[in-house]
PDB file of C-alpha atoms in Angstrom:
ATOM      1  CA  UNK K 954      38.875 -60.336  -4.678  1.00  0.00           C
ATOM      2  CA  UNK K 955      40.106 -58.035  -7.412  1.00  0.00           C
ATOM      3  CA  UNK K 956      36.717 -58.389  -9.104  1.00  0.00           C
ATOM      4  CA  UNK K 957      35.010 -57.426  -5.819  1.00  0.00           C
ATOM      5  CA  UNK K 958      37.168 -54.268  -5.511  1.00  0.00           C
ATOM      6  CA  UNK K 959      36.339 -53.376  -9.115  1.00  0.00           C
ATOM      7  CA  UNK K 960      32.639 -53.813  -8.387  1.00  0.00           C
ATOM      8  CA  UNK K 961      32.914 -51.532  -5.351  1.00  0.00           C
ATOM      9  CA  UNK K 962      34.753 -48.885  -7.394  1.00  0.00           C
ATOM     10  CA  UNK K 963      32.079 -49.132 -10.094  1.00  0.00           C
ATOM     11  CA  UNK K 964      29.273 -48.756  -7.567  1.00  0.00           C
ATOM     12  CA  UNK K 965      31.130 -45.873  -5.870  1.00  0.00           C
ATOM     13  CA  UNK K 966      31.643 -44.111  -9.179  1.00  0.00           C
ATOM     14  CA  UNK K 967      27.975 -44.542 -10.077  1.00  0.00           C
ATOM     15  CA  UNK K 968      26.946 -43.233  -6.642  1.00  0.00           C
ATOM     16  CA  UNK K 969      29.232 -40.181  -6.990  1.00  0.00           C
ATOM     17  CA  UNK K 970      27.860 -39.428 -10.441  1.00  0.00           C
ATOM     18  CA  UNK K 971      24.310 -39.647  -9.092  1.00  0.00           C
ATOM     19  CA  UNK K 972      25.173 -37.216  -6.279  1.00  0.00           C
ATOM     20  CA  UNK K 973      26.748 -34.859  -8.821  1.00  0.00           C
ATOM     21  CA  UNK K 974      23.592 -34.991 -10.934  1.00  0.00           C
ATOM     22  CA  UNK K 975      21.463 -34.189  -7.871  1.00  0.00           C
ATOM     23  CA  UNK K 976      23.723 -31.279  -6.904  1.00  0.00           C
ATOM     24  CA  UNK K 977      23.792 -29.972 -10.454  1.00  0.00           C
ATOM     25  CA  UNK K 978      20.027 -30.207 -10.700  1.00  0.00           C
ATOM     26  CA  UNK K 979      19.624 -28.397  -7.388  1.00  0.00           C
ATOM     27  CA  UNK K 980      21.943 -25.584  -8.470  1.00  0.00           C
ATOM     28  CA  UNK K 981      20.096 -25.249 -11.779  1.00  0.00           C
ATOM     29  CA  UNK K 982      16.751 -25.121  -9.967  1.00  0.00           C
ATOM     30  CA  UNK K 983      18.086 -22.466  -7.562  1.00  0.00           C
ATOM     31  CA  UNK K 984      19.254 -20.306 -10.469  1.00  0.00           C
ATOM     32  CA  UNK K 985      15.855 -20.718 -12.123  1.00  0.00           C
ATOM     33  CA  UNK K 986      14.058 -19.580  -8.963  1.00  0.00           C
ATOM     34  CA  UNK K 987      16.377 -16.589  -8.612  1.00  0.00           C
ATOM     35  CA  UNK K 988      15.824 -15.667 -12.258  1.00  0.00           C
ATOM     36  CA  UNK K 989      12.051 -15.801 -11.803  1.00  0.00           C
ATOM     37  CA  UNK K 990      12.214 -13.695  -8.634  1.00  0.00           C
ATOM     38  CA  UNK K 991      14.307 -11.076 -10.383  1.00  0.00           C
ATOM     39  CA  UNK K 992      11.749 -10.616 -13.161  1.00  0.00           C
ATOM     40  CA  UNK K 993      10.185  -7.266 -12.342  1.00  0.00           C
ATOM     41  CA  UNK K 994       6.454  -6.811 -12.612  1.00  0.00           C
ATOM     42  CA  UNK K 995       5.296  -4.362 -15.317  1.00  0.00           C
ATOM     43  CA  UNK K 996       5.680  -0.715 -14.418  1.00  0.00           C
ATOM     44  CA  UNK K 997       2.619   1.459 -13.895  1.00  0.00           C
ATOM     45  CA  UNK K 998       1.572   3.369 -16.987  1.00  0.00           C
ATOM     46  CA  UNK K 999       2.374   6.686 -15.339  1.00  0.00           C
ATOM     47  CA  UNK K1000       1.444   8.579 -18.513  1.00  0.00           C
ATOM     48  CA  UNK K1001      -2.192   7.725 -17.798  1.00  0.00           C
ATOM     49  CA  UNK K1002      -4.550  10.666 -18.272  1.00  0.00           C
ATOM     50  CA  UNK K1003      -8.292  10.912 -18.753  1.00  0.00           C
ATOM     51  CA  UNK K1004      -9.303  11.285 -22.404  1.00  0.00           C
ATOM     52  CA  UNK K1005     -10.714  14.737 -21.687  1.00  0.00           C
ATOM     53  CA  UNK K1006      -7.310  16.119 -20.653  1.00  0.00           C
ATOM     54  CA  UNK K1007      -5.981  18.443 -23.311  1.00  0.00           C
ATOM     55  CA  UNK K1008      -2.563  19.131 -21.828  1.00  0.00           C
ATOM     56  CA  UNK K1009       0.578  17.133 -21.182  1.00  0.00           C
ATOM     57  CA  UNK K1010       1.379  15.458 -17.866  1.00  0.00           C
ATOM     58  CA  UNK K1011       3.843  18.128 -16.706  1.00  0.00           C
ATOM     59  CA  UNK K1012       1.410  20.964 -17.418  1.00  0.00           C
ATOM     60  CA  UNK K1013      -1.442  19.144 -15.729  1.00  0.00           C
ATOM     61  CA  UNK K1014       0.684  18.307 -12.702  1.00  0.00           C
ATOM     62  CA  UNK K1015       1.538  22.000 -12.212  1.00  0.00           C
ATOM     63  CA  UNK K1016      -2.152  22.787 -11.700  1.00  0.00           C
ATOM     64  CA  UNK K1017      -2.341  20.846  -8.448  1.00  0.00           C
ATOM     65  CA  UNK K1018      -1.262  21.956  -5.010  1.00  0.00           C
ATOM     66  CA  UNK K1019       1.185  19.568  -3.330  1.00  0.00           C
ATOM     67  CA  UNK K1020      -0.533  18.491  -0.114  1.00  0.00           C
ATOM     68  CA  UNK K1021       0.521  16.555   2.972  1.00  0.00           C
ATOM     69  CA  UNK K1022      -1.648  14.198   4.966  1.00  0.00           C
ATOM     70  CA  UNK K1023      -1.727  16.285   8.140  1.00  0.00           C
ATOM     71  CA  UNK K1024      -3.406  19.059   6.124  1.00  0.00           C
ATOM     72  CA  UNK K1025      -6.463  16.864   5.547  1.00  0.00           C
ATOM     73  CA  UNK K1026      -7.559  17.312   9.158  1.00  0.00           C
ATOM     74  CA  UNK K1027      -8.600  20.559  10.885  1.00  0.00           C
ATOM     75  CA  UNK K1028      -5.859  22.784  12.248  1.00  0.00           C
ATOM     76  CA  UNK K1029      -4.282  21.357  15.424  1.00  0.00           C
ATOM     77  CA  UNK K1030      -6.256  18.140  14.924  1.00  0.00           C
ATOM     78  CA  UNK K1031      -4.721  15.252  16.864  1.00  0.00           C
ATOM     79  CA  UNK K1032      -6.127  11.739  16.277  1.00  0.00           C
ATOM     80  CA  UNK K1033      -4.370  10.418  19.378  1.00  0.00           C
ATOM     81  CA  UNK K1034      -5.605  13.067  21.796  1.00  0.00           C
ATOM     82  CA  UNK K1035      -8.544  11.036  23.135  1.00  0.00           C
ATOM     83  CA  UNK K1036      -6.372   7.935  23.549  1.00  0.00           C
ATOM     84  CA  UNK K1037      -3.803   9.911  25.551  1.00  0.00           C
ATOM     85  CA  UNK K1038      -6.507  11.446  27.756  1.00  0.00           C
ATOM     86  CA  UNK K1039      -7.908   8.009  28.520  1.00  0.00           C
ATOM     87  CA  UNK K1040      -4.425   6.723  29.305  1.00  0.00           C
ATOM     88  CA  UNK K1041      -3.757   9.620  31.694  1.00  0.00           C
ATOM     89  CA  UNK K1042      -7.013   8.778  33.423  1.00  0.00           C
ATOM     90  CA  UNK K1043      -5.696   5.286  34.046  1.00  0.00           C
ATOM     91  CA  UNK K1044      -8.150   3.637  31.672  1.00  0.00           C
ATOM     92  CA  UNK K1045      -6.060   0.820  30.254  1.00  0.00           C
ATOM     93  CA  UNK K1046      -7.283  -2.768  30.151  1.00  0.00           C
ATOM     94  CA  UNK K1047      -6.150  -6.236  29.127  1.00  0.00           C
ATOM     95  CA  UNK K1048      -7.237  -7.492  25.721  1.00  0.00           C
ATOM     96  CA  UNK K1049      -9.583  -9.985  27.402  1.00  0.00           C
ATOM     97  CA  UNK K1050     -11.293  -7.272  29.449  1.00  0.00           C
ATOM     98  CA  UNK K1051     -14.711  -6.282  27.987  1.00  0.00           C
ATOM     99  CA  UNK K1052     -13.956  -2.696  28.989  1.00  0.00           C
ATOM    100  CA  UNK K1053     -10.980  -2.819  26.609  1.00  0.00           C
ATOM    101  CA  UNK K1054     -13.237  -3.814  23.715  1.00  0.00           C
ATOM    102  CA  UNK K1055     -15.604  -0.989  24.625  1.00  0.00           C
ATOM    103  CA  UNK K1056     -12.730   1.492  24.685  1.00  0.00           C
ATOM    104  CA  UNK K1057     -11.436   0.260  21.318  1.00  0.00           C
ATOM    105  CA  UNK K1058     -14.905   0.707  19.823  1.00  0.00           C
ATOM    106  CA  UNK K1059     -15.054   4.258  21.183  1.00  0.00           C
ATOM    107  CA  UNK K1060     -11.687   5.131  19.635  1.00  0.00           C
ATOM    108  CA  UNK K1061     -12.658   3.488  16.336  1.00  0.00           C
ATOM    109  CA  UNK K1062     -15.857   5.583  16.247  1.00  0.00           C
ATOM    110  CA  UNK K1063     -13.778   8.734  16.764  1.00  0.00           C
ATOM    111  CA  UNK K1064     -11.426   7.789  13.907  1.00  0.00           C
ATOM    112  CA  UNK K1065     -14.248   6.769  11.572  1.00  0.00           C
ATOM    113  CA  UNK K1066     -15.894  10.164  12.114  1.00  0.00           C
ATOM    114  CA  UNK K1067     -12.736  12.267  11.926  1.00  0.00           C
ATOM    115  CA  UNK K1068     -13.304  15.848  10.838  1.00  0.00           C
ATOM    116  CA  UNK K1069     -12.112  17.149   7.463  1.00  0.00           C
ATOM    117  CA  UNK K1070     -10.396  20.384   6.506  1.00  0.00           C
ATOM    118  CA  UNK K1071     -13.173  22.434   4.847  1.00  0.00           C
ATOM    119  CA  UNK K1072     -10.568  24.532   2.993  1.00  0.00           C
ATOM    120  CA  UNK K1073      -9.639  21.450   0.934  1.00  0.00           C
ATOM    121  CA  UNK K1074     -13.176  20.573  -0.117  1.00  0.00           C
ATOM    122  CA  UNK K1075     -13.107  20.965  -3.900  1.00  0.00           C
ATOM    123  CA  UNK K1076      -9.367  21.749  -3.995  1.00  0.00           C
ATOM    124  CA  UNK K1077      -7.076  20.472  -6.761  1.00  0.00           C
ATOM    125  CA  UNK K1078      -4.342  18.577  -4.922  1.00  0.00           C
ATOM    126  CA  UNK K1079      -1.370  16.310  -5.503  1.00  0.00           C
ATOM    127  CA  UNK K1080      -0.621  13.896  -2.669  1.00  0.00           C
ATOM    128  CA  UNK K1081       1.601  10.818  -2.178  1.00  0.00           C
ATOM    129  CA  UNK K1082       0.460   7.551  -0.661  1.00  0.00           C
ATOM    130  CA  UNK K1083      -0.004   3.799  -0.948  1.00  0.00           C
ATOM    131  CA  UNK K1084      -2.615   1.989  -3.035  1.00  0.00           C
ATOM    132  CA  UNK K1085      -5.266  -0.291  -1.499  1.00  0.00           C
ATOM    133  CA  UNK K1086      -7.266  -1.887  -4.372  1.00  0.00           C
ATOM    134  CA  UNK K1087     -11.062  -1.946  -4.293  1.00  0.00           C
ATOM    135  CA  UNK K1088     -12.120  -2.606  -7.904  1.00  0.00           C
ATOM    136  CA  UNK K1089      -9.878  -4.069 -10.581  1.00  0.00           C
ATOM    137  CA  UNK K1090     -10.028  -6.332 -13.615  1.00  0.00           C
ATOM    138  CA  UNK K1091      -7.720  -7.627 -16.336  1.00  0.00           C
ATOM    139  CA  UNK K1092      -7.869  -4.141 -17.865  1.00  0.00           C
ATOM    140  CA  UNK K1093      -6.602  -2.418 -14.715  1.00  0.00           C
ATOM    141  CA  UNK K1094      -7.756  -0.723 -11.514  1.00  0.00           C
ATOM    142  CA  UNK K1095     -10.727   1.646 -11.470  1.00  0.00           C
ATOM    143  CA  UNK K1096     -11.204   2.170  -7.733  1.00  0.00           C
ATOM    144  CA  UNK K1097      -8.837   2.191  -4.776  1.00  0.00           C
ATOM    145  CA  UNK K1098      -8.051   3.782  -1.441  1.00  0.00           C
ATOM    146  CA  UNK K1099      -4.964   5.938  -0.988  1.00  0.00           C
ATOM    147  CA  UNK K1100      -3.457   5.676   2.499  1.00  0.00           C
ATOM    148  CA  UNK K1101      -0.517   7.481   4.144  1.00  0.00           C
ATOM    149  CA  UNK K1102       1.659   4.539   5.202  1.00  0.00           C
ATOM    150  CA  UNK K1103       2.557   1.049   4.019  1.00  0.00           C
ATOM    151  CA  UNK K1104       0.242  -1.722   5.181  1.00  0.00           C
ATOM    152  CA  UNK K1105      -2.658   0.511   6.261  1.00  0.00           C
ATOM    153  CA  UNK K1106      -6.060  -1.205   5.846  1.00  0.00           C
ATOM    154  CA  UNK K1107      -4.329  -4.471   4.852  1.00  0.00           C
ATOM    155  CA  UNK K1108      -1.759  -5.399   7.509  1.00  0.00           C
ATOM    156  CA  UNK K1109      -2.856  -2.856  10.125  1.00  0.00           C
ATOM    157  CA  UNK K1110      -6.228  -1.311  11.116  1.00  0.00           C
ATOM    158  CA  UNK K1111      -7.490   1.580   8.970  1.00  0.00           C
ATOM    159  CA  UNK K1112      -6.175   5.042   9.899  1.00  0.00           C
ATOM    160  CA  UNK K1113      -8.606   7.865  10.757  1.00  0.00           C
ATOM    161  CA  UNK K1114     -11.131   8.421   7.974  1.00  0.00           C
ATOM    162  CA  UNK K1115      -9.692  11.829   7.078  1.00  0.00           C
ATOM    163  CA  UNK K1116      -6.420  10.045   6.330  1.00  0.00           C
ATOM    164  CA  UNK K1117      -7.980   7.864   3.628  1.00  0.00           C
ATOM    165  CA  UNK K1118      -8.878   8.964   0.096  1.00  0.00           C
ATOM    166  CA  UNK K1119     -11.435   7.016  -1.937  1.00  0.00           C
ATOM    167  CA  UNK K1120     -10.160   7.298  -5.506  1.00  0.00           C
ATOM    168  CA  UNK K1121     -12.031   6.439  -8.707  1.00  0.00           C
ATOM    169  CA  UNK K1122     -10.695   6.481 -12.275  1.00  0.00           C
ATOM    170  CA  UNK K1123     -12.785   7.165 -15.365  1.00  0.00           C
ATOM    171  CA  UNK K1124     -11.021   4.287 -17.110  1.00  0.00           C
ATOM    172  CA  UNK K1125      -8.808   1.443 -15.831  1.00  0.00           C
ATOM    173  CA  UNK K1126      -5.254   2.248 -14.752  1.00  0.00           C
ATOM    174  CA  UNK K1127      -3.008  -0.547 -16.011  1.00  0.00           C
ATOM    175  CA  UNK K1128      -0.375  -2.299 -13.892  1.00  0.00           C
ATOM    176  CA  UNK K1129      -1.287  -0.577 -10.647  1.00  0.00           C
ATOM    177  CA  UNK K1130      -0.765  -2.907  -7.678  1.00  0.00           C
ATOM    178  CA  UNK K1131      -1.545  -3.152  -3.992  1.00  0.00           C
ATOM    179  CA  UNK K1132       0.775  -0.981  -1.866  1.00  0.00           C
ATOM    180  CA  UNK K1133       2.344   0.746  -4.882  1.00  0.00           C
ATOM    181  CA  UNK K1134       3.779   4.082  -3.720  1.00  0.00           C
ATOM    182  CA  UNK K1135       2.445   6.834  -5.999  1.00  0.00           C
ATOM    183  CA  UNK K1136       1.551  10.480  -6.363  1.00  0.00           C
ATOM    184  CA  UNK K1137      -2.066  11.090  -7.364  1.00  0.00           C
ATOM    185  CA  UNK K1138      -3.615  14.305  -8.624  1.00  0.00           C
ATOM    186  CA  UNK K1139      -7.270  15.324  -8.745  1.00  0.00           C
ATOM    187  CA  UNK K1140      -9.996  17.335  -7.031  1.00  0.00           C
ATOM    188  CA  UNK K1141     -10.836  16.457  -3.434  1.00  0.00           C
ATOM    189  CA  UNK K1142     -14.431  16.218  -2.254  1.00  0.00           C
ATOM    190  CA  UNK K1143     -15.336  15.977   1.422  1.00  0.00           C
ATOM    191  CA  UNK K1144     -17.529  12.917   0.870  1.00  0.00           C
ATOM    192  CA  UNK K1145     -17.755  10.081   3.367  1.00  0.00           C
ATOM    193  CA  UNK K1146     -17.824   6.529   2.061  1.00  0.00           C
ATOM    194  CA  UNK K1147     -17.448   3.089   3.579  1.00  0.00           C
ATOM    195  CA  UNK K1148     -15.719   0.098   2.021  1.00  0.00           C
ATOM    196  CA  UNK K1149     -14.555  -3.330   3.088  1.00  0.00           C
ATOM    197  CA  UNK K1150     -11.095  -1.827   3.705  1.00  0.00           C
ATOM    198  CA  UNK K1151     -12.064   1.206   5.775  1.00  0.00           C
ATOM    199  CA  UNK K1152     -14.046   4.418   6.130  1.00  0.00           C
ATOM    200  CA  UNK K1153     -12.887   7.455   4.126  1.00  0.00           C
ATOM    201  CA  UNK K1154     -13.800  11.120   4.551  1.00  0.00           C
ATOM    202  CA  UNK K1155     -12.563  12.264   1.129  1.00  0.00           C
ATOM    203  CA  UNK K1156     -13.244  11.191  -2.433  1.00  0.00           C
ATOM    204  CA  UNK K1157     -11.254  11.976  -5.558  1.00  0.00           C
ATOM    205  CA  UNK K1158     -11.752  11.410  -9.274  1.00  0.00           C
ATOM    206  CA  UNK K1159      -8.287  10.604 -10.569  1.00  0.00           C
ATOM    207  CA  UNK K1160      -6.681  12.927 -13.117  1.00  0.00           C
ATOM    208  CA  UNK K1161      -3.072  11.743 -12.926  1.00  0.00           C
ATOM    209  CA  UNK K1162      -1.027   8.991 -11.285  1.00  0.00           C
ATOM    210  CA  UNK K1163       2.778   9.096 -11.098  1.00  0.00           C
ATOM    211  CA  UNK K1164       5.540   7.149  -9.317  1.00  0.00           C
ATOM    212  CA  UNK K1165       6.425   8.537  -5.912  1.00  0.00           C
ATOM    213  CA  UNK K1166       9.546  10.631  -5.952  1.00  0.00           C
ATOM    214  CA  UNK K1167      10.632  12.440  -2.819  1.00  0.00           C
ATOM    215  CA  UNK K1168      10.365  16.225  -3.369  1.00  0.00           C
ATOM    216  CA  UNK K1169      13.634  18.116  -3.677  1.00  0.00           C
ATOM    217  CA  UNK K1170      14.171  20.167  -0.518  1.00  0.00           C
TER     218      UNK K1170
END
């Protein structure tokens, strides 16, 4: 009987040690996962400038007019005006109603053909926004859309075309990622272009990219 109790204690001790090993291994794995998650991705090379630039970043930045998204449309332009007028007229339909699909197409056509602000055609501007990649390689990103809010064109439908900038860089911008929040500087051109991510009414050749910092009021 005493031998039987000893055997049970031995088996119990072995079982407890095995549980301890499992718990210890689980804790170690959890710490490893946390450590990996806390590793930050490389920062954008915000000193990036085209080779032709002969001035420093601060001097170059001062040459551009700080611009807000609402300025990219004509004065008093309201992208939701047509939608509100249709709603007032009682034209609202279920998703399964073909008339709803027709209405959505009409609104999408209005947004895809949104008017630009002619005063900004050719202007040197600095504007904040979020990055939607179009062309990138191991060397970096050479083409992207800049959009006014997080998730636009990726998690939500594209905004009006005059609220999308089609940006190209003369050489790859390293460590620039989808939905990075940045300031970009360059000359705007009222040029329409279509991409897999949305229609844009403006194009820009990138001169400078910087991290977004809220302006001091």
